[in-house]
Amino acid sequence: MTASRSFWVLVALSFAVATAVLLGLSFGVGVSLDAPTFALAAACVVMIWALRAMWGVVVALSRPAVETLIVEAEMAGALGRDSVGVAELREEKRRVLRAIKELEFDHAMGKLSDQDFKQIGDRYRLRAIEVIRELEPSEGAELHPLLAEHLAALRSATGKAAAS
Amino acid sequence: MNVATLGTISLLVLFALCLASIALAMLGAHRKSARLVEASVQATYAVAALAAFASSLIIYAFLADDFSIQYVHHTSDSAMPLFYKVTAFWGGLDGSLLFWVLLLSVFSALAVRANRRRHAEMIPHVVWLLALINLFFIGLLVFVKNPFEPFILTPDIGSNSRGLNPLLQNAYMVIHPPSLYLGYVSLAVPYAFGMAAVITGQVDSAWQQSVRRWTLFSWTFLTLGLILGGLWAYEELGWGGYWAWDPVENAGLIPWFTATAFLHSMMIQERRGMLKRWNVSLVILSFWLSIVGTFLTRSGVVQSVHAFGKDPQLAWIFGIFLIVILVGSFGVVAWRWNLLRSRAELESPLSREFAFMLNNWVLLAMAFFVLGSTIWPTFSEWFLDERITIRESHFNHYMVPGGIALLLLMGVGPLLAWRRTSTESLQRQFLIPLIIGSITTVVVMALQWVWLKGELGGEVPSAKQLGAAYRAHVWALSAFGLCGFTIATIVQEFARGIAVAKHNNPKLSLLDAGIRLLVRARRRYGGYIIHLGVVLMFFGIAGKSYGIERKVVVKPGDTVALGDYEIEHLGLRATEDWQKEMITAELGVLRDGQLVDVLTPARWWYFQLPDQPTTEVSRYMTVGEDVYASMQTVDLTTGSTQLRLFINPLVNWVWIGTIVMLFGSAICIGTRRKQGAEQ
Amino acid sequence: MALSTASRLGIGIISLSAVAFLVLSSPDEGVLEYVYADTVVETPEKFMDREFKVHGNVVEDSLRQNPDTGEYHFVIEYKGKRLKVVYDDLLPDTFAEGGEVVLTGRLDPGGGTVRSSEMSAKCPSKYEEEPGAPPPQAS
């Protein structure tokens, strides 16, 4: 059972148990539906979650290592998320692009000298290119338009430098 | 199987599970086994669920009036309103420890879940670090302070279960402790990530980005908790102020300083790869100081009206824990010292980097000053056999200039450039704020002259008198001037930012450009809004220096002068409700002969606690000041009423500033965006 | 290129002067000694020219109030030693004869009387200290 489906099953089960406990207590035992009763029902539900979570530990331990990785990748895929390596790269890409934007803003506001802006900016942009290249197989042509411009400019600049 | 037994068992299982998660995480990290690491992560989730279960049990015990449990018996009674029964969960010491475990377990689970893939290598270390901290508290619950401890012999149901002090049954007292706990406990997450980063050698700013939200979250709740405590003291205790430098107040404030420093210092590491050692140290200190705070309030090591009472056993246990954390954490840092070398150096005192470093130093100094002064009386008693008390004046003497320094840095920091501010940049950035700041200072000094003239009955003050007045209020005047300067800085930043946004998108209206600014550069401009809130708070605090206090004994019909007002005693009323007896004085507040308000300070005698009447404060609130009255004692036969009357200028700006700060914080924390959509 | 020596020196001097200034201009009565009444009675010379805090039990039937000045006169004792008190502020909520009080004040030249304007009193009845309990003091 995939992760998200099992989650919803758990939620449904919780509701069912809570309702059963409440009904059982009020009709079966004749206890009134007041705060302590609800608290008791809630405690039962939480206990189920706790037991389920402890079972999760056992399950995780019982899998051989290889299967763990496969399950992880599957889960990630099912939830629309990336596998571990890709996630780390995406994270870095986000960081670097945000850093470039902040640099541009600081420069526009006069907090960064032209020289620093060029120097630090170039370093970030090169790193961005590296990261995007690594991501390329899964990314496709998903380049930020600004970055595509810079890339093109840098390529022609380095091309000129290499040629001279 | 009763609740007490079930609860105790669940705590034992919790302890075992937590221990298991530590072992699994450590082994998994050592052997690089995905299977073991996954198991440890699942165990973290299980610990959270089990802690929730134990908490739900204790809440059930409160709601069901299960007085066979000692803790329930001591902190609740059957007549208590439902809501306060639930909040009694964290009201006493044992329950507060369980609450701590609950929060830490849930935070651990959330932090691990959110960062599993982004920081895969660090996660095992994060897991065992958080679990180790949790284990300490769970251990306390299991071995020392079990909240489920039953009575050996059940006391009579009829015998007086003590119930919650009625003073604690108000909205502030319900929000203030949990807010502080949320702030304290959440500091463990950045600490765990910081240590994991150092251990794995991944000391770049990646880990900080992930914990930025946690740190902001923690900072916000610490701030909220501290302010609420102050507001409660102001509204309920009747001594006219909101902060007394009481040891427990200080315990909450001390980690706030280092957390603030960390929040700022992070930005320098992110941009320039500097201050890595500072940042790791600050995050360790913030967490360590939060545990010190817990230690101070629970061990009875310091004398305070807030503290839970003397408990030498707990003092020793916490003391050892603190030493272990400090030695262990800084030991790891020492091991990785070289790795934490800065990528760049400080180049000029006129640089943003320098301003931030100065900020770190000032905040660190303030933190350790308050800590030292708080525990100094205890050390003096233990080692020098001399009992001393430290008064507010000692704290204020050092902290006020410190606060002024921070205010100055808030204004100057954003104006400085990176690496080195050129002369041209200096002029361009500083000109307007300096002008505004100077104008503000001159205006304020002129107002002081006018006020002094009024005090002297209309005659012009001599240079000597004026000089004395300026000297007496020098910090307040500086504060006002700097408030002007800093607000000008903030406004200038917004204005120029909007100009830049418009320049990039000429079709946007001013408002759209402003909103785009807030959304795109959320961290920066949310931060500026927080600064604005802080400036307003300083403005409010500075007003204290012009306050007036009078202690009087009056009878109905008497009138007392109070600053620009006159207070007339209009009579006394004696009333009663199901909980208490009340005696209320009606005081007319007159200005220029016109009645502007009627204050109703009162004394309440709860039937539950006949020996401890409470003071009910009454105030007339305006933007400019509060007229504040509290009643001390009253004699119904003669009508003789002892009153403490205050004029508290600008005090409401403290609360207004807080709201602005929280708003700014919300902007900074922002909403969770879909991954990859953040361009 | 790091900070120049001149800059470092300048920063060092400014910081140290600021700290020195603060320390040297410290208020006298930021730190007060806290003693019990018997110590004051036995060695009054030590407490002659400064404020201090003194802890004692209010002697029963000793409270008088001067009708003109509003000053309260009472006696505190500790371990049998007695000290007279002249107190010119409002009595705190929890003041009671037989209860414990902590007074902040100065010793009269004679050595037998303490003049005080600040008092905190502990209620004679015990109650479990709870978080956020109000300070039983009027200061």
PDB file of N, CA and C in Angstrom, chain B residues 570-636:
ATOM      1  N   LEU B 570     -14.590  59.085  43.766  1.00  0.00           N
ATOM      2  CA  LEU B 570     -16.039  59.227  43.663  1.00  0.00           C
ATOM      3  C   LEU B 570     -16.800  58.278  44.562  1.00  0.00           C
ATOM      4  N   GLY B 571     -16.102  57.345  45.188  1.00  0.00           N
ATOM      5  CA  GLY B 571     -16.830  56.450  46.097  1.00  0.00           C
ATOM      6  C   GLY B 571     -16.376  55.008  45.992  1.00  0.00           C
ATOM      7  N   LEU B 572     -16.857  54.200  46.920  1.00  0.00           N
ATOM      8  CA  LEU B 572     -16.511  52.777  46.958  1.00  0.00           C
ATOM      9  C   LEU B 572     -17.755  51.935  46.767  1.00  0.00           C
ATOM     10  N   ARG B 573     -17.547  50.760  46.164  1.00  0.00           N
ATOM     11  CA  ARG B 573     -18.670  49.833  45.959  1.00  0.00           C
ATOM     12  C   ARG B 573     -18.257  48.460  46.453  1.00  0.00           C
ATOM     13  N   ALA B 574     -19.126  47.787  47.183  1.00  0.00           N
ATOM     14  CA  ALA B 574     -18.842  46.406  47.595  1.00  0.00           C
ATOM     15  C   ALA B 574     -19.827  45.476  46.900  1.00  0.00           C
ATOM     16  N   THR B 575     -19.302  44.495  46.148  1.00  0.00           N
ATOM     17  CA  THR B 575     -20.171  43.564  45.410  1.00  0.00           C
ATOM     18  C   THR B 575     -19.653  42.145  45.587  1.00  0.00           C
ATOM     19  N   GLU B 576     -20.392  41.203  45.043  1.00  0.00           N
ATOM     20  CA  GLU B 576     -20.053  39.800  45.236  1.00  0.00           C
ATOM     21  C   GLU B 576     -20.529  38.981  44.045  1.00  0.00           C
ATOM     22  N   ASP B 577     -19.773  37.941  43.659  1.00  0.00           N
ATOM     23  CA  ASP B 577     -20.307  36.990  42.678  1.00  0.00           C
ATOM     24  C   ASP B 577     -20.011  35.580  43.177  1.00  0.00           C
ATOM     25  N   TRP B 578     -20.209  34.578  42.342  1.00  0.00           N
ATOM     26  CA  TRP B 578     -20.137  33.198  42.815  1.00  0.00           C
ATOM     27  C   TRP B 578     -18.728  32.794  43.226  1.00  0.00           C
ATOM     28  N   GLN B 579     -17.741  33.586  42.795  1.00  0.00           N
ATOM     29  CA  GLN B 579     -16.360  33.204  43.054  1.00  0.00           C
ATOM     30  C   GLN B 579     -15.678  34.071  44.099  1.00  0.00           C
ATOM     31  N   LYS B 580     -16.144  35.331  44.199  1.00  0.00           N
ATOM     32  CA  LYS B 580     -15.353  36.256  44.983  1.00  0.00           C
ATOM     33  C   LYS B 580     -16.156  37.440  45.516  1.00  0.00           C
ATOM     34  N   GLU B 581     -15.533  38.097  46.516  1.00  0.00           N
ATOM     35  CA  GLU B 581     -16.043  39.377  46.997  1.00  0.00           C
ATOM     36  C   GLU B 581     -15.217  40.476  46.392  1.00  0.00           C
ATOM     37  N   MET B 582     -15.865  41.588  46.045  1.00  0.00           N
ATOM     38  CA  MET B 582     -15.106  42.658  45.395  1.00  0.00           C
ATOM     39  C   MET B 582     -15.370  44.002  46.047  1.00  0.00           C
ATOM     40  N   ILE B 583     -14.314  44.764  46.221  1.00  0.00           N
ATOM     41  CA  ILE B 583     -14.484  46.156  46.616  1.00  0.00           C
ATOM     42  C   ILE B 583     -13.848  47.008  45.528  1.00  0.00           C
ATOM     43  N   THR B 584     -14.648  47.901  44.957  1.00  0.00           N
ATOM     44  CA  THR B 584     -14.181  48.704  43.832  1.00  0.00           C
ATOM     45  C   THR B 584     -14.228  50.180  44.189  1.00  0.00           C
ATOM     46  N   ALA B 585     -13.173  50.885  43.830  1.00  0.00           N
ATOM     47  CA  ALA B 585     -13.169  52.336  44.000  1.00  0.00           C
ATOM     48  C   ALA B 585     -13.465  52.970  42.659  1.00  0.00           C
ATOM     49  N   GLU B 586     -14.256  54.040  42.678  1.00  0.00           N
ATOM     50  CA  GLU B 586     -14.508  54.751  41.424  1.00  0.00           C
ATOM     51  C   GLU B 586     -13.725  56.041  41.457  1.00  0.00           C
ATOM     52  N   LEU B 587     -12.866  56.193  40.459  1.00  0.00           N
ATOM     53  CA  LEU B 587     -12.003  57.370  40.429  1.00  0.00           C
ATOM     54  C   LEU B 587     -12.259  58.142  39.151  1.00  0.00           C
ATOM     55  N   GLY B 588     -12.661  59.373  39.292  1.00  0.00           N
ATOM     56  CA  GLY B 588     -12.870  60.194  38.116  1.00  0.00           C
ATOM     57  C   GLY B 588     -11.555  60.775  37.633  1.00  0.00           C
ATOM     58  N   VAL B 589     -11.317  60.667  36.317  1.00  0.00           N
ATOM     59  CA  VAL B 589     -10.099  61.229  35.750  1.00  0.00           C
ATOM     60  C   VAL B 589     -10.464  62.530  35.056  1.00  0.00           C
ATOM     61  N   LEU B 590      -9.910  63.633  35.546  1.00  0.00           N
ATOM     62  CA  LEU B 590     -10.258  64.937  35.004  1.00  0.00           C
ATOM     63  C   LEU B 590      -9.071  65.578  34.331  1.00  0.00           C
ATOM     64  N   ARG B 591      -9.355  66.178  33.194  1.00  0.00           N
ATOM     65  CA  ARG B 591      -8.320  66.947  32.511  1.00  0.00           C
ATOM     66  C   ARG B 591      -8.892  68.298  32.168  1.00  0.00           C
ATOM     67  N   ASP B 592      -8.233  69.342  32.647  1.00  0.00           N
ATOM     68  CA  ASP B 592      -8.749  70.707  32.472  1.00  0.00           C
ATOM     69  C   ASP B 592     -10.189  70.791  32.952  1.00  0.00           C
ATOM     70  N   GLY B 593     -10.460  70.136  34.078  1.00  0.00           N
ATOM     71  CA  GLY B 593     -11.801  70.235  34.633  1.00  0.00           C
ATOM     72  C   GLY B 593     -12.825  69.317  33.986  1.00  0.00           C
ATOM     73  N   GLN B 594     -12.494  68.694  32.834  1.00  0.00           N
ATOM     74  CA  GLN B 594     -13.451  67.817  32.150  1.00  0.00           C
ATOM     75  C   GLN B 594     -13.209  66.375  32.548  1.00  0.00           C
ATOM     76  N   LEU B 595     -14.301  65.656  32.773  1.00  0.00           N
ATOM     77  CA  LEU B 595     -14.168  64.244  33.117  1.00  0.00           C
ATOM     78  C   LEU B 595     -13.905  63.448  31.841  1.00  0.00           C
ATOM     79  N   VAL B 596     -12.778  62.784  31.771  1.00  0.00           N
ATOM     80  CA  VAL B 596     -12.471  62.019  30.560  1.00  0.00           C
ATOM     81  C   VAL B 596     -12.710  60.516  30.745  1.00  0.00           C
ATOM     82  N   ASP B 597     -12.636  60.060  31.992  1.00  0.00           N
ATOM     83  CA  ASP B 597     -12.854  58.635  32.194  1.00  0.00           C
ATOM     84  C   ASP B 597     -13.084  58.377  33.681  1.00  0.00           C
ATOM     85  N   VAL B 598     -13.625  57.209  33.972  1.00  0.00           N
ATOM     86  CA  VAL B 598     -13.733  56.792  35.371  1.00  0.00           C
ATOM     87  C   VAL B 598     -12.968  55.486  35.540  1.00  0.00           C
ATOM     88  N   LEU B 599     -11.984  55.499  36.433  1.00  0.00           N
ATOM     89  CA  LEU B 599     -11.201  54.284  36.675  1.00  0.00           C
ATOM     90  C   LEU B 599     -11.853  53.482  37.787  1.00  0.00           C
ATOM     91  N   THR B 600     -11.730  52.171  37.702  1.00  0.00           N
ATOM     92  CA  THR B 600     -12.337  51.315  38.735  1.00  0.00           C
ATOM     93  C   THR B 600     -11.341  50.290  39.262  1.00  0.00           C
ATOM     94  N   PRO B 601     -10.321  50.764  39.970  1.00  0.00           N
ATOM     95  CA  PRO B 601      -9.421  49.775  40.580  1.00  0.00           C
ATOM     96  C   PRO B 601     -10.157  49.039  41.687  1.00  0.00           C
ATOM     97  N   ALA B 602      -9.779  47.790  41.914  1.00  0.00           N
ATOM     98  CA  ALA B 602     -10.522  46.981  42.872  1.00  0.00           C
ATOM     99  C   ALA B 602      -9.610  46.003  43.592  1.00  0.00           C
ATOM    100  N   ARG B 603     -10.176  45.435  44.658  1.00  0.00           N
ATOM    101  CA  ARG B 603      -9.519  44.329  45.343  1.00  0.00           C
ATOM    102  C   ARG B 603     -10.520  43.190  45.366  1.00  0.00           C
ATOM    103  N   TRP B 604     -10.061  42.003  45.026  1.00  0.00           N
ATOM    104  CA  TRP B 604     -10.952  40.854  45.009  1.00  0.00           C
ATOM    105  C   TRP B 604     -10.485  39.823  46.016  1.00  0.00           C
ATOM    106  N   TRP B 605     -11.432  39.316  46.789  1.00  0.00           N
ATOM    107  CA  TRP B 605     -11.134  38.231  47.717  1.00  0.00           C
ATOM    108  C   TRP B 605     -11.824  36.972  47.220  1.00  0.00           C
ATOM    109  N   TYR B 606     -11.063  36.064  46.624  1.00  0.00           N
ATOM    110  CA  TYR B 606     -11.638  34.801  46.170  1.00  0.00           C
ATOM    111  C   TYR B 606     -11.978  33.954  47.376  1.00  0.00           C
ATOM    112  N   PHE B 607     -13.135  33.329  47.351  1.00  0.00           N
ATOM    113  CA  PHE B 607     -13.534  32.481  48.473  1.00  0.00           C
ATOM    114  C   PHE B 607     -12.536  31.356  48.668  1.00  0.00           C
ATOM    115  N   GLN B 608     -11.961  30.915  47.581  1.00  0.00           N
ATOM    116  CA  GLN B 608     -10.990  29.837  47.618  1.00  0.00           C
ATOM    117  C   GLN B 608      -9.712  30.224  48.362  1.00  0.00           C
ATOM    118  N   LEU B 609      -9.352  31.498  48.247  1.00  0.00           N
ATOM    119  CA  LEU B 609      -8.100  31.959  48.858  1.00  0.00           C
ATOM    120  C   LEU B 609      -8.360  33.240  49.640  1.00  0.00           C
ATOM    121  N   PRO B 610      -8.981  33.142  50.790  1.00  0.00           N
ATOM    122  CA  PRO B 610      -9.389  34.354  51.501  1.00  0.00           C
ATOM    123  C   PRO B 610      -8.233  35.200  52.012  1.00  0.00           C
ATOM    124  N   ASP B 611      -7.029  34.610  52.145  1.00  0.00           N
ATOM    125  CA  ASP B 611      -5.912  35.388  52.690  1.00  0.00           C
ATOM    126  C   ASP B 611      -5.143  36.146  51.629  1.00  0.00           C
ATOM    127  N   GLN B 612      -5.424  35.885  50.388  1.00  0.00           N
ATOM    128  CA  GLN B 612      -4.629  36.532  49.347  1.00  0.00           C
ATOM    129  C   GLN B 612      -5.514  37.295  48.394  1.00  0.00           C
ATOM    130  N   PRO B 613      -5.898  38.499  48.786  1.00  0.00           N
ATOM    131  CA  PRO B 613      -6.708  39.287  47.848  1.00  0.00           C
ATOM    132  C   PRO B 613      -5.889  39.648  46.629  1.00  0.00           C
ATOM    133  N   THR B 614      -6.563  39.776  45.498  1.00  0.00           N
ATOM    134  CA  THR B 614      -5.859  40.179  44.294  1.00  0.00           C
ATOM    135  C   THR B 614      -6.137  41.640  44.005  1.00  0.00           C
ATOM    136  N   THR B 615      -5.184  42.264  43.337  1.00  0.00           N
ATOM    137  CA  THR B 615      -5.318  43.669  42.981  1.00  0.00           C
ATOM    138  C   THR B 615      -5.796  43.750  41.548  1.00  0.00           C
ATOM    139  N   GLU B 616      -6.872  44.467  41.332  1.00  0.00           N
ATOM    140  CA  GLU B 616      -7.351  44.664  39.966  1.00  0.00           C
ATOM    141  C   GLU B 616      -7.032  46.079  39.536  1.00  0.00           C
ATOM    142  N   VAL B 617      -6.254  46.151  38.468  1.00  0.00           N
ATOM    143  CA  VAL B 617      -5.774  47.444  37.999  1.00  0.00           C
ATOM    144  C   VAL B 617      -6.807  48.055  37.062  1.00  0.00           C
ATOM    145  N   SER B 618      -6.844  49.368  37.038  1.00  0.00           N
ATOM    146  CA  SER B 618      -7.717  50.032  36.078  1.00  0.00           C
ATOM    147  C   SER B 618      -6.918  51.104  35.371  1.00  0.00           C
ATOM    148  N   ARG B 619      -7.073  51.217  34.042  1.00  0.00           N
ATOM    149  CA  ARG B 619      -6.310  52.242  33.360  1.00  0.00           C
ATOM    150  C   ARG B 619      -7.116  52.948  32.296  1.00  0.00           C
ATOM    151  N   TYR B 620      -6.745  54.185  32.100  1.00  0.00           N
ATOM    152  CA  TYR B 620      -7.292  54.999  31.023  1.00  0.00           C
ATOM    153  C   TYR B 620      -6.205  55.057  29.962  1.00  0.00           C
ATOM    154  N   MET B 621      -6.468  54.408  28.832  1.00  0.00           N
ATOM    155  CA  MET B 621      -5.418  54.251  27.827  1.00  0.00           C
ATOM    156  C   MET B 621      -5.566  55.262  26.711  1.00  0.00           C
ATOM    157  N   THR B 622      -4.512  55.995  26.430  1.00  0.00           N
ATOM    158  CA  THR B 622      -4.499  56.832  25.230  1.00  0.00           C
ATOM    159  C   THR B 622      -3.202  56.543  24.492  1.00  0.00           C
ATOM    160  N   VAL B 623      -3.108  57.075  23.283  1.00  0.00           N
ATOM    161  CA  VAL B 623      -1.911  56.877  22.493  1.00  0.00           C
ATOM    162  C   VAL B 623      -0.700  57.483  23.196  1.00  0.00           C
ATOM    163  N   GLY B 624      -0.944  58.577  23.888  1.00  0.00           N
ATOM    164  CA  GLY B 624       0.182  59.280  24.496  1.00  0.00           C
ATOM    165  C   GLY B 624       0.611  58.740  25.844  1.00  0.00           C
ATOM    166  N   GLU B 625      -0.334  58.153  26.576  1.00  0.00           N
ATOM    167  CA  GLU B 625       0.009  57.699  27.921  1.00  0.00           C
ATOM    168  C   GLU B 625      -1.093  56.842  28.509  1.00  0.00           C
ATOM    169  N   ASP B 626      -0.790  56.222  29.631  1.00  0.00           N
ATOM    170  CA  ASP B 626      -1.786  55.510  30.417  1.00  0.00           C
ATOM    171  C   ASP B 626      -1.952  56.239  31.739  1.00  0.00           C
ATOM    172  N   VAL B 627      -3.178  56.428  32.171  1.00  0.00           N
ATOM    173  CA  VAL B 627      -3.408  56.812  33.558  1.00  0.00           C
ATOM    174  C   VAL B 627      -3.811  55.526  34.270  1.00  0.00           C
ATOM    175  N   TYR B 628      -3.030  55.146  35.254  1.00  0.00           N
ATOM    176  CA  TYR B 628      -3.091  53.775  35.789  1.00  0.00           C
ATOM    177  C   TYR B 628      -3.311  53.844  37.291  1.00  0.00           C
ATOM    178  N   ALA B 629      -4.274  53.105  37.771  1.00  0.00           N
ATOM    179  CA  ALA B 629      -4.547  53.132  39.207  1.00  0.00           C
ATOM    180  C   ALA B 629      -4.647  51.732  39.750  1.00  0.00           C
ATOM    181  N   SER B 630      -4.020  51.486  40.899  1.00  0.00           N
ATOM    182  CA  SER B 630      -4.230  50.219  41.579  1.00  0.00           C
ATOM    183  C   SER B 630      -4.484  50.506  43.055  1.00  0.00           C
ATOM    184  N   MET B 631      -5.335  49.677  43.626  1.00  0.00           N
ATOM    185  CA  MET B 631      -5.750  49.902  44.991  1.00  0.00           C
ATOM    186  C   MET B 631      -4.991  48.967  45.907  1.00  0.00           C
ATOM    187  N   GLN B 632      -4.466  49.513  46.984  1.00  0.00           N
ATOM    188  CA  GLN B 632      -3.717  48.676  47.913  1.00  0.00           C
ATOM    189  C   GLN B 632      -4.619  48.139  48.990  1.00  0.00           C
ATOM    190  N   THR B 633      -4.946  48.970  49.956  1.00  0.00           N
ATOM    191  CA  THR B 633      -5.895  48.498  50.968  1.00  0.00           C
ATOM    192  C   THR B 633      -7.022  49.502  51.080  1.00  0.00           C
ATOM    193  N   VAL B 634      -8.108  49.037  51.610  1.00  0.00           N
ATOM    194  CA  VAL B 634      -9.274  49.927  51.714  1.00  0.00           C
ATOM    195  C   VAL B 634     -10.011  49.613  53.000  1.00  0.00           C
ATOM    196  N   ASP B 635     -10.523  50.676  53.589  1.00  0.00           N
ATOM    197  CA  ASP B 635     -11.271  50.517  54.829  1.00  0.00           C
ATOM    198  C   ASP B 635     -12.696  50.963  54.551  1.00  0.00           C
ATOM    199  N   LEU B 636     -13.633  50.016  54.565  1.00  0.00           N
ATOM    200  CA  LEU B 636     -15.005  50.352  54.171  1.00  0.00           C
ATOM    201  C   LEU B 636     -15.695  51.252  55.189  1.00  0.00           C
TER     202      LEU B 636
END
